[in-house]
């Protein structure tokens, strides 16, 4: 669509990178504003976002390169070119959570309230980031007559990126609503796992850049099933409490 927003001399501004930066700025500001509920200072909230974003970006890229290894093995110089798109939700989720766990231990913070605090903004950040995917033309859908035209692919495709933008924003609203309902610590995070897994599993049926790996399901769908199971188990545990 519009992978390059504009150029200033030798500097190229990519739409994917701009939306990624916007997601970080918006979510950092909102999370730091709500941090007082967990007795977290704004400085600590900024540190949390930094380390979670760093861990998430690194593993998201590693996982994406792993999935697309036939391409990157032939083009190894493109592996660090994150501004061209190519982040896997599964790797980003694992990297972000691991970074959050390590951060909580180093700062002696309670982990489950911290996860509940962050979960809505993870969904919101993903929602904003998918707009970057749409502008970049990555994470595209299958051909469909009524879809928007993608010059990069010379075809009309399902706007799966926008499907995810809308659905993840709805998940953000649901999680924010759940935060004020007095659930046991960890419940909101578990709800995020459940809803995000359902969202990704369904959208995968319309994606055109993935292929089935077993039982006609893609690797992302199998990962989503695992995340769904984990979220369901945690919700049952926290609901009983």
Coordinates of C-alpha atoms in Angstrom, one line a residue:
X1 CA 0.0 0.0 0.0
X2 CA 2.3 2.8 1.3
X3 CA 5.4 1.1 2.8
X4 CA 7.4 4.4 2.5
X5 CA 5.7 7.5 4.0
X6 CA 8.3 10.0 2.8
X7 CA 12.0 10.6 2.3
X8 CA 14.2 13.3 3.7
X9 CA 17.4 13.3 1.7
X10 CA 19.1 9.9 2.3
X11 CA 16.7 9.1 5.2
X12 CA 13.7 6.9 4.4
X13 CA 10.7 6.9 6.8
X14 CA 8.8 3.6 6.7
X15 CA 5.2 3.4 7.6
X16 CA 5.7 0.1 9.5
X17 CA 8.3 1.7 11.7
X18 CA 6.2 4.8 12.3
X19 CA 3.2 2.8 13.4
X20 CA 5.4 0.6 15.6
X21 CA 6.8 3.7 17.3
X22 CA 3.3 5.2 17.7
X23 CA 2.1 2.0 19.4
X24 CA 5.0 2.1 21.8
X25 CA 4.4 5.8 22.7
X26 CA 0.7 5.5 23.1
X27 CA 0.8 2.4 25.2
X28 CA 3.7 3.6 27.3
X29 CA 1.9 6.8 28.2
X30 CA -1.4 5.0 29.0
X31 CA 0.4 2.3 31.1
X32 CA 2.4 4.8 33.0
X33 CA -0.8 6.7 33.8
X34 CA -2.3 3.5 35.3
X35 CA 0.8 2.3 37.1
X36 CA -0.1 3.8 40.4
X37 CA -2.7 1.0 40.9
X38 CA 0.1 -1.4 41.2
X39 CA 2.3 0.9 43.3
X40 CA 4.6 1.3 40.4
X41 CA 6.4 4.6 39.7
X42 CA 6.3 6.1 36.2
X43 CA 10.0 5.5 35.8
X44 CA 9.5 1.8 36.6
X45 CA 6.6 1.7 34.1
X46 CA 8.8 3.2 31.4
X47 CA 11.5 0.6 32.2
X48 CA 8.9 -2.2 32.1
X49 CA 7.7 -1.1 28.6
X50 CA 11.3 -0.8 27.3
X51 CA 12.4 -4.2 28.4
X52 CA 9.2 -5.9 27.3
X53 CA 9.3 -4.2 23.9
X54 CA 12.9 -5.2 23.5
X55 CA 12.3 -8.8 24.5
X56 CA 9.2 -9.0 22.4
X57 CA 10.8 -7.4 19.3
X58 CA 13.8 -9.7 19.4
X59 CA 11.9 -12.9 19.8
X60 CA 9.2 -11.8 17.4
X61 CA 11.8 -11.3 14.7
X62 CA 13.6 -14.5 15.6
X63 CA 10.4 -16.5 15.3
X64 CA 9.4 -14.9 12.0
X65 CA 12.8 -15.5 10.5
X66 CA 12.6 -19.1 11.7
X67 CA 9.2 -19.5 9.9
X68 CA 10.5 -17.9 6.7
X69 CA 13.9 -19.4 6.9
X70 CA 14.0 -20.5 3.2
X71 CA 13.8 -16.9 2.2
X72 CA 16.2 -15.5 4.8
X73 CA 18.7 -18.2 4.3
X74 CA 19.1 -16.9 0.8
X75 CA 18.9 -13.2 1.9
X76 CA 20.7 -13.2 5.3
X77 CA 21.4 -9.4 5.1
X78 CA 17.7 -8.8 5.4
X79 CA 17.4 -10.5 8.8
X80 CA 17.9 -7.4 10.9
X81 CA 15.8 -5.2 8.6
X82 CA 12.8 -5.1 11.0
X83 CA 11.5 -1.8 9.4
X84 CA 10.5 -3.8 6.3
X85 CA 8.0 -5.8 8.4
X86 CA 8.1 -9.3 9.6
X87 CA 7.2 -9.9 13.3
X88 CA 5.6 -13.0 14.6
X89 CA 3.0 -12.5 17.4
X90 CA 3.9 -15.8 19.0
X91 CA 7.6 -14.9 19.5
X92 CA 6.7 -11.4 20.6
X93 CA 4.3 -12.6 23.2
X94 CA 6.8 -15.1 24.7
X95 CA 9.6 -12.5 24.6
X96 CA 7.5 -9.8 26.2
X97 CA 6.3 -12.1 29.0
X98 CA 9.7 -13.4 29.8
X99 CA 11.1 -9.8 29.9
X100 CA 8.2 -8.8 32.2
X101 CA 8.8 -11.8 34.5
X102 CA 12.5 -11.0 34.8
X103 CA 11.7 -7.3 35.4
X104 CA 9.2 -8.1 38.2
X105 CA 11.8 -10.3 39.9
X106 CA 14.5 -7.7 39.8
X107 CA 12.3 -4.9 41.0
X108 CA 10.5 -7.2 43.6
X109 CA 7.1 -6.5 42.1
X110 CA 4.1 -8.7 42.2
X111 CA 3.9 -10.5 38.9
X112 CA 0.2 -11.1 38.4
X113 CA -1.0 -7.5 39.0
X114 CA 1.7 -6.4 36.7
X115 CA 0.5 -8.7 33.9
X116 CA -3.1 -7.6 34.4
X117 CA -1.9 -3.9 34.2
X118 CA 0.0 -4.6 30.9
X119 CA -2.5 -7.0 29.1
X120 CA -4.9 -4.4 27.7
X121 CA -2.0 -2.3 26.3
X122 CA -0.4 -5.3 24.7
X123 CA -3.7 -5.7 22.7
X124 CA -3.8 -2.0 21.9
X125 CA -0.2 -2.0 20.8
X126 CA -0.9 -5.0 18.5
X127 CA -3.9 -3.2 17.1
X128 CA -2.0 -0.1 16.2
X129 CA 0.9 -2.1 14.8
X130 CA -1.4 -4.0 12.4
X131 CA -2.1 -0.7 10.7
X132 CA 1.6 -0.6 9.9
X133 CA 1.3 -4.1 8.5
X134 CA -1.6 -2.9 6.2
X135 CA 0.4 0.0 5.0
X136 CA 3.5 -2.1 4.5
X137 CA 1.6 -4.9 2.7
X138 CA 2.8 -7.7 4.9
X139 CA 0.7 -10.2 6.8
X140 CA -1.7 -10.1 3.8
X141 CA -4.8 -12.1 3.2
X142 CA -6.0 -14.4 0.4
X143 CA -7.4 -13.1 -2.9
X144 CA -11.0 -11.8 -2.8
X145 CA -12.9 -9.7 -5.4
X146 CA -14.1 -7.0 -3.0
X147 CA -10.8 -6.6 -1.1
X148 CA -8.5 -3.5 -1.3
X149 CA -5.8 -3.6 -4.1
X150 CA -2.3 -4.3 -2.9
X151 CA 0.2 -3.1 -5.5
X152 CA 3.0 -5.2 -4.0
X153 CA 1.0 -8.4 -4.7
X154 CA -0.8 -7.1 -7.7
X155 CA -4.1 -8.4 -6.4
X156 CA -7.2 -7.6 -4.3
X157 CA -6.8 -9.3 -1.0
X158 CA -8.6 -9.8 2.3
X159 CA -7.5 -6.9 4.6
X160 CA -6.5 -9.3 7.4
X161 CA -4.4 -6.6 8.9
X162 CA -7.4 -4.4 9.5
X163 CA -9.4 -7.4 10.7
X164 CA -6.8 -7.7 13.4
X165 CA -6.7 -4.0 14.1
X166 CA -10.4 -3.9 14.8
X167 CA -10.6 -7.2 16.8
X168 CA -7.6 -6.4 18.9
X169 CA -9.0 -3.0 19.7
X170 CA -12.2 -4.7 20.9
X171 CA -10.1 -7.0 23.0
X172 CA -8.4 -3.9 24.5
X173 CA -11.8 -2.5 25.5
X174 CA -12.9 -5.8 27.0
X175 CA -9.8 -6.1 29.1
X176 CA -10.0 -2.5 30.3
X177 CA -13.6 -3.2 31.4
X178 CA -12.5 -6.4 33.2
X179 CA -9.8 -4.5 35.1
X180 CA -12.4 -2.7 37.2
X181 CA -14.4 -5.8 38.0
X182 CA -12.4 -7.0 41.1
X183 CA -11.2 -10.3 39.6
X184 CA -8.4 -12.2 41.2
X185 CA -4.9 -11.1 40.1
X186 CA -3.9 -12.7 36.9
X187 CA -7.4 -13.1 35.6
X188 CA -7.2 -10.2 33.1
X189 CA -4.0 -11.5 31.6
X190 CA -5.5 -15.0 31.3
X191 CA -8.5 -13.4 29.5
X192 CA -6.1 -11.7 27.1
X193 CA -4.5 -15.1 26.3
X194 CA -7.9 -16.6 25.6
X195 CA -9.2 -13.7 23.4
X196 CA -6.0 -13.1 21.5
X197 CA -5.7 -16.8 20.7
X198 CA -9.3 -17.0 19.4
X199 CA -8.7 -13.8 17.3
X200 CA -5.5 -15.1 15.7
X201 CA -6.9 -18.6 15.1
X202 CA -9.8 -17.3 13.2
X203 CA -7.9 -14.6 11.2
X204 CA -5.4 -17.3 10.0
X205 CA -8.1 -18.9 7.8
X206 CA -8.1 -15.7 5.7
X207 CA -4.3 -15.2 5.6
X208 CA -2.6 -15.7 2.3
X209 CA 1.0 -15.7 3.6
X210 CA 0.8 -18.9 5.7
X211 CA 0.5 -22.6 4.8
X212 CA -1.0 -25.5 6.7
X213 CA 1.6 -27.6 8.5
X214 CA -0.6 -30.4 10.1
X215 CA -4.3 -31.3 9.9
X216 CA -4.9 -28.3 7.6
X217 CA -3.9 -25.8 10.3
X218 CA -1.0 -23.4 10.2
X219 CA 1.8 -23.2 12.7
X220 CA 0.3 -20.0 14.1
X221 CA -3.1 -21.7 14.6
X222 CA -1.4 -24.6 16.6
X223 CA 0.4 -22.0 18.7
X224 CA -2.9 -20.2 19.2
X225 CA -4.6 -23.4 20.4
X226 CA -1.8 -23.9 23.0
X227 CA -2.2 -20.3 24.2
X228 CA -6.0 -20.7 24.3
X229 CA -5.6 -23.8 26.5
X230 CA -3.3 -22.0 28.8
X231 CA -5.6 -19.1 29.1
X232 CA -8.6 -21.3 29.7
X233 CA -6.8 -23.2 32.5
X234 CA -5.7 -19.9 34.2
X235 CA -9.2 -18.4 33.9
X236 CA -10.7 -21.5 35.6
X237 CA -8.1 -21.3 38.4
X238 CA -8.6 -17.6 39.0
X239 CA -12.4 -17.8 38.7
X240 CA -12.5 -20.4 41.5
X241 CA -10.5 -18.1 43.7

